[in-house]
PDB file of C-alpha atoms in Angstrom:
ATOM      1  CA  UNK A 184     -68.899-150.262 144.162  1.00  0.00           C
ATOM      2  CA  UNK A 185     -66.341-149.006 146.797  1.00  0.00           C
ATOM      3  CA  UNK A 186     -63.016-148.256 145.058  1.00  0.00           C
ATOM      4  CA  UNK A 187     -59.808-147.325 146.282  1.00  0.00           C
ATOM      5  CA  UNK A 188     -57.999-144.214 146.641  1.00  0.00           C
ATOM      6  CA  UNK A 189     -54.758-143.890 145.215  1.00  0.00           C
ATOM      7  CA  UNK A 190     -52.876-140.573 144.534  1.00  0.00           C
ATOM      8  CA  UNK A 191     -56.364-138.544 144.606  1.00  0.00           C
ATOM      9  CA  UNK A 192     -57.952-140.823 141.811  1.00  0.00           C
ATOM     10  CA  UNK A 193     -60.504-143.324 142.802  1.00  0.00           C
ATOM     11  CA  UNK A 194     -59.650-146.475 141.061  1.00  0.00           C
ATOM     12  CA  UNK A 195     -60.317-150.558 141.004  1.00  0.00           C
ATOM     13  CA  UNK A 196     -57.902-152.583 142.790  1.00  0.00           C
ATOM     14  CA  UNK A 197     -54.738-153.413 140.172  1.00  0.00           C
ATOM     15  CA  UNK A 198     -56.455-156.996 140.117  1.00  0.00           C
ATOM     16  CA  UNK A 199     -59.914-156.250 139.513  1.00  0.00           C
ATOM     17  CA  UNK A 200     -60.949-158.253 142.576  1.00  0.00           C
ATOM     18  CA  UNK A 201     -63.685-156.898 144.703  1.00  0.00           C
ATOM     19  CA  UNK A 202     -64.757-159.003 147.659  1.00  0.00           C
ATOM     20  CA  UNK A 203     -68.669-158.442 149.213  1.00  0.00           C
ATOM     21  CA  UNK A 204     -69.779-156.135 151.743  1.00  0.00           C
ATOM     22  CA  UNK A 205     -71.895-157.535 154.168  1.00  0.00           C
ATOM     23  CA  UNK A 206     -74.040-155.783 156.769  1.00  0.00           C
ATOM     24  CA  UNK A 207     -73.193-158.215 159.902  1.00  0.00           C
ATOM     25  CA  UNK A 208     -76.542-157.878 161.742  1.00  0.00           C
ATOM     26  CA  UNK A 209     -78.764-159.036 158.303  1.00  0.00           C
ATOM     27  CA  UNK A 210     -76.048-160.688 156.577  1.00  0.00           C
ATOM     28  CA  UNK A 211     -77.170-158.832 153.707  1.00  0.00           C
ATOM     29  CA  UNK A 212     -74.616-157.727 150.840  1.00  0.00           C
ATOM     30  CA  UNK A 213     -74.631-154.503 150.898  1.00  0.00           C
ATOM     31  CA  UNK A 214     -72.399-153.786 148.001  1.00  0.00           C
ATOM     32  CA  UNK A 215     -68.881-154.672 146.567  1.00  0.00           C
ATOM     33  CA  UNK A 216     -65.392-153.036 148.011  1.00  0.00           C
ATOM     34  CA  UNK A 217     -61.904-153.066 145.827  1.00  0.00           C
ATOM     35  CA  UNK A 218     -59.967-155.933 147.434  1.00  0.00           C
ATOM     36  CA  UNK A 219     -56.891-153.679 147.218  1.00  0.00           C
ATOM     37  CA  UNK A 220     -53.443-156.065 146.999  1.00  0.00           C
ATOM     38  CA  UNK A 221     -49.237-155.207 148.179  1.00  0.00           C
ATOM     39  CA  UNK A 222     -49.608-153.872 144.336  1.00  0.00           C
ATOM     40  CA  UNK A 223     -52.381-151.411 145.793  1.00  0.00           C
ATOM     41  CA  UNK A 224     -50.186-150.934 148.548  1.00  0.00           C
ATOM     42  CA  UNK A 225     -47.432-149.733 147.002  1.00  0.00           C
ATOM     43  CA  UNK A 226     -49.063-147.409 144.690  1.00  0.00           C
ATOM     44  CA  UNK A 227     -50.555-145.883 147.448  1.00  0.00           C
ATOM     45  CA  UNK A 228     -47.389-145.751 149.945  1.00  0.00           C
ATOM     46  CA  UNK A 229     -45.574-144.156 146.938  1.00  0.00           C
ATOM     47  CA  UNK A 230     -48.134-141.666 146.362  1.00  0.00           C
ATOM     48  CA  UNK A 231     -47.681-140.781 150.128  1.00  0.00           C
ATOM     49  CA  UNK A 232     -44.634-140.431 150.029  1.00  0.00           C
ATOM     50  CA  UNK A 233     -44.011-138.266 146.831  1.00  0.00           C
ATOM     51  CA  UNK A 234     -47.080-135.562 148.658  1.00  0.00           C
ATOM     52  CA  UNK A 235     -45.109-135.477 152.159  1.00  0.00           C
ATOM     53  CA  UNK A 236     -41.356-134.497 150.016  1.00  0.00           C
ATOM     54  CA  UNK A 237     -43.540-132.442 147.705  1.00  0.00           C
ATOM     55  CA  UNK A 238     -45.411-130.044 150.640  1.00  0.00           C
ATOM     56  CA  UNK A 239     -44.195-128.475 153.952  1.00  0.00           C
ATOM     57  CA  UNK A 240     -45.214-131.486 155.568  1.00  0.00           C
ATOM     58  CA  UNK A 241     -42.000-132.417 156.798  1.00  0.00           C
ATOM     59  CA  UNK A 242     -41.586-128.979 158.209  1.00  0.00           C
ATOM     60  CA  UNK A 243     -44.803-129.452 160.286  1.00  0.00           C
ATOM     61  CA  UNK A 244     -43.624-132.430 162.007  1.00  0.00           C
ATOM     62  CA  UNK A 245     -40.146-131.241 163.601  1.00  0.00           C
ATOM     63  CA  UNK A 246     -40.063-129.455 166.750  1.00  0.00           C
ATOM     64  CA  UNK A 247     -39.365-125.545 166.499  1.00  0.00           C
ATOM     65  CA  UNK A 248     -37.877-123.929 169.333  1.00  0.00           C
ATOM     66  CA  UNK A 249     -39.129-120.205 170.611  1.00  0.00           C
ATOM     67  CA  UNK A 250     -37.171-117.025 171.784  1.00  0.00           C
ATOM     68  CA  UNK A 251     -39.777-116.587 174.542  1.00  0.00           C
ATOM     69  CA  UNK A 252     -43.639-117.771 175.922  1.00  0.00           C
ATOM     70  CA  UNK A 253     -44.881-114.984 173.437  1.00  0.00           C
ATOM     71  CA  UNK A 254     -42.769-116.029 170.219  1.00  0.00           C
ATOM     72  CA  UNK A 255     -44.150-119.888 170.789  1.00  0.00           C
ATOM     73  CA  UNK A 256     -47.780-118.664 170.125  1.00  0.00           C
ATOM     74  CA  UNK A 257     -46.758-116.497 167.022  1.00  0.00           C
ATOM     75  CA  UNK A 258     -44.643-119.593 165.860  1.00  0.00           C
ATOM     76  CA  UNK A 259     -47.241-122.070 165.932  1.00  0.00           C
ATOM     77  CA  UNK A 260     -50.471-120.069 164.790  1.00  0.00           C
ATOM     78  CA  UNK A 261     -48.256-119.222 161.970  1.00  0.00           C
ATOM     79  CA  UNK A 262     -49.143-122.289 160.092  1.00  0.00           C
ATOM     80  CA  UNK A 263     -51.372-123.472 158.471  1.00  0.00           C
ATOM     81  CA  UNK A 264     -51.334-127.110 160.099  1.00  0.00           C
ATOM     82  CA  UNK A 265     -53.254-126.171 162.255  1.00  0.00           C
ATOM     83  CA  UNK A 266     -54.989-129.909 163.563  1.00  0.00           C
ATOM     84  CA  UNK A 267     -52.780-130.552 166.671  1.00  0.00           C
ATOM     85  CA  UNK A 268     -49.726-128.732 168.524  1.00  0.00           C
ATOM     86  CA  UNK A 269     -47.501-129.842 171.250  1.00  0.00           C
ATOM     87  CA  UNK A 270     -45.795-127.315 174.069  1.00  0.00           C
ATOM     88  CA  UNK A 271     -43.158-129.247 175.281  1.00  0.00           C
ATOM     89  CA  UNK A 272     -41.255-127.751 178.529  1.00  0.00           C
ATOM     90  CA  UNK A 273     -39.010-128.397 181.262  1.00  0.00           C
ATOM     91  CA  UNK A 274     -41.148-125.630 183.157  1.00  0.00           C
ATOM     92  CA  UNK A 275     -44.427-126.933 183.647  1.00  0.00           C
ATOM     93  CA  UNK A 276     -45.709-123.530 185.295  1.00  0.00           C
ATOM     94  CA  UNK A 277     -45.278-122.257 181.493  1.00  0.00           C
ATOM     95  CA  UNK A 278     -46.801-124.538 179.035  1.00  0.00           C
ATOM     96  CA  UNK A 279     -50.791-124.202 180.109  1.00  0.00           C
ATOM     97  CA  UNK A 280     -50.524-120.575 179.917  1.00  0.00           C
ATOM     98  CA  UNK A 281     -48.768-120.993 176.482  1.00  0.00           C
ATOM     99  CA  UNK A 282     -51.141-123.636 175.322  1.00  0.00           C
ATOM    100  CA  UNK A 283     -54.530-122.004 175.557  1.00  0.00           C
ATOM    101  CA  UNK A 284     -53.047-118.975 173.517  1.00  0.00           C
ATOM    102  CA  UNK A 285     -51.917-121.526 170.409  1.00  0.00           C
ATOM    103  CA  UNK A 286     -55.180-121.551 168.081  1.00  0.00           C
ATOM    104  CA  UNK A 287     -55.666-125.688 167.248  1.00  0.00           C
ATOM    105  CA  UNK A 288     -57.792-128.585 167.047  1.00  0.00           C
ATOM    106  CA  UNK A 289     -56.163-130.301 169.887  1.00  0.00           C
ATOM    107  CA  UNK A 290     -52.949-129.385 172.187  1.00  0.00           C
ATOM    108  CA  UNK A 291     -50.390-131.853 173.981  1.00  0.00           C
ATOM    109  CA  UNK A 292     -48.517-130.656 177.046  1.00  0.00           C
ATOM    110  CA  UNK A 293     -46.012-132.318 178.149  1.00  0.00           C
ATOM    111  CA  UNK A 294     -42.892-132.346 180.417  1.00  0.00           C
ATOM    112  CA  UNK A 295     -39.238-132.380 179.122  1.00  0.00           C
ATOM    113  CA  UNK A 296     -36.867-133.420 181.161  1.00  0.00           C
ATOM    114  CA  UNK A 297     -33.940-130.277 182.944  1.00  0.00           C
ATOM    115  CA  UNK A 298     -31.328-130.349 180.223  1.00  0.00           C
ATOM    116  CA  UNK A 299     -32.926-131.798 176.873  1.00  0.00           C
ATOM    117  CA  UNK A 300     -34.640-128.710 175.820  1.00  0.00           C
TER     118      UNK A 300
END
């Protein structure tokens, strides 16, 4: 049985339906999965939402401007979300050299336009 995950706790779906899980080349049921409901939903979405005001998440998300190309580096391999970074510049001869110094799982680069730095 394939139950849902809600707020770190596996649990049944708040109706106790489950619906079958079917391989699609044999048509054979491979098991049973939660048939998770808006109820589900919401427990979940509210979960979400009390973990991102709980942690630094929100801080992870907003852009954080840099004295110079060797404060960006320090800034962003400073924390520990650490999955994905974005250089953003108006100076496009700057950001590649910036970006292979920033220590992630996967970089944007990309262009701002003259003026909305």
């Amino acid at each position: 049985m394939v139950r849902l995950l809600v707020d770190g706790t596996l649990t049944e779906a708040a109706s106790g339906k489950r619906y079958e899980n079917i391989d699609p080349a044999t048509e054979e049921v491979l098991g049973h999965t939660a048939d998770g409901s808006a109820e589900d939903m919401d427990r979940a979405i509210g979960a979400a939402r009390r973990a991102f005001d709980d942690t630094r998440c929100p801080q992870a998300f907003r852009p954080i401007p840099s004295e110079d190309d060797a404060d960006a580096p320090r800034i962003a391999n400073d924390s520990p979300y650490g999955l994905s970074r974005a250089v953003c510049s108006a100076d496009q001869d700057r950001t590649p050299t910036i970006a292979r110094r920033i220590r992630t799982g996967s970089i944007n680069v990309a262009e701002v336009p003259p003026g909305a730095e």
